[in-house]
XYZ file of C-alpha atoms in Angstrom:
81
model
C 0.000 0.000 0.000
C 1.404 3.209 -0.843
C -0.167 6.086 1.040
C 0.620 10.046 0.830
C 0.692 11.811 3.551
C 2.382 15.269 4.742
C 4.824 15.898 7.770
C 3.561 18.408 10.062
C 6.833 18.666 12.255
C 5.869 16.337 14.343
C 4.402 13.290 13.146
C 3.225 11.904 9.133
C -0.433 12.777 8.375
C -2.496 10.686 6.153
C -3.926 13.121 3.000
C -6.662 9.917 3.328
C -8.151 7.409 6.037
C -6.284 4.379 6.830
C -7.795 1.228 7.391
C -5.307 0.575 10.311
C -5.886 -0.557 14.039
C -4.840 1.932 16.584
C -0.936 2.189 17.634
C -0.549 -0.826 14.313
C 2.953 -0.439 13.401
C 3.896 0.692 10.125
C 6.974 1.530 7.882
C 7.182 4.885 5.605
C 9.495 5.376 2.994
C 11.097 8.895 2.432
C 11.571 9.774 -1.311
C 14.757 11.579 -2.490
C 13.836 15.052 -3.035
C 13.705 15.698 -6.817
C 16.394 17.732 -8.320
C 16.468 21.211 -8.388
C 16.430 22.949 -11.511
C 19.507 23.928 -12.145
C 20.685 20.741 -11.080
C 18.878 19.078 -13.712
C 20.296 21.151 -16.034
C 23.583 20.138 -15.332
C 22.836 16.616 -15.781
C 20.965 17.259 -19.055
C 24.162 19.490 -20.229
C 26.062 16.014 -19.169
C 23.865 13.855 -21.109
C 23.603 15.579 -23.848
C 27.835 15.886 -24.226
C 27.916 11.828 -23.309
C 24.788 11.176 -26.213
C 27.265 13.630 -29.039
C 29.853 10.848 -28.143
C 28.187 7.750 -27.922
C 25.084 8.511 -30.087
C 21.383 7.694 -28.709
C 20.603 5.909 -25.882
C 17.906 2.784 -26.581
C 14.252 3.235 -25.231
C 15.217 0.467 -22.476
C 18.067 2.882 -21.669
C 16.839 5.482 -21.301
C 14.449 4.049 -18.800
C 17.358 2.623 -16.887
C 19.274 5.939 -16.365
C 16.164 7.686 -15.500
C 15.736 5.353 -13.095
C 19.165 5.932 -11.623
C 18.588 9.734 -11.821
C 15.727 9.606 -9.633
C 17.428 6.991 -7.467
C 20.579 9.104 -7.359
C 22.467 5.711 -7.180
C 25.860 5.835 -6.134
C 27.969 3.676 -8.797
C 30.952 3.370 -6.040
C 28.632 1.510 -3.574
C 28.761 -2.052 -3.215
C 24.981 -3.520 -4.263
C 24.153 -7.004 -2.839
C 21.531 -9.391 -4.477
């Protein structure tokens, strides 16, 4: 279940009503804030310079680096399976 809420300072606030028992335990997952504009515009200028090299990325690419963008994976971390 994914459920949006908003952070009043204090404590996460449902935007709906929860089908949840009293004091039921639950788990809430912080999203990366986005990037900020000029930000983005960096790594556009960088894509664009890597896509004059390389040429254009595949559909399925594409995908996958957006992915990683909005992940902002670190490529020098160890990743376990």
């Amino acid at each position: 279940m994914v459920v949006e809420g908003i952070f009043d300072g204090t404590a996460v606030r449902p935007l709906e009503p929860l089908e949840l028992e009293p004091n039921q335990r639950v788990f809430i997952d912080i999203p990366q804030k986005k990037f900020s504009a000029l930000e983005q515009q960096k790594i556009d200028e960088k894509i664009a310079a890597i896509d004059d090299i390389f040429g254009m990325l595949t559909p399925e690419e594409e995908k996958i680096y957006d992915e990683t963008v909005s992940k902002k994976l670190n490529f020098n971390e160890r990743i376990t399976v």
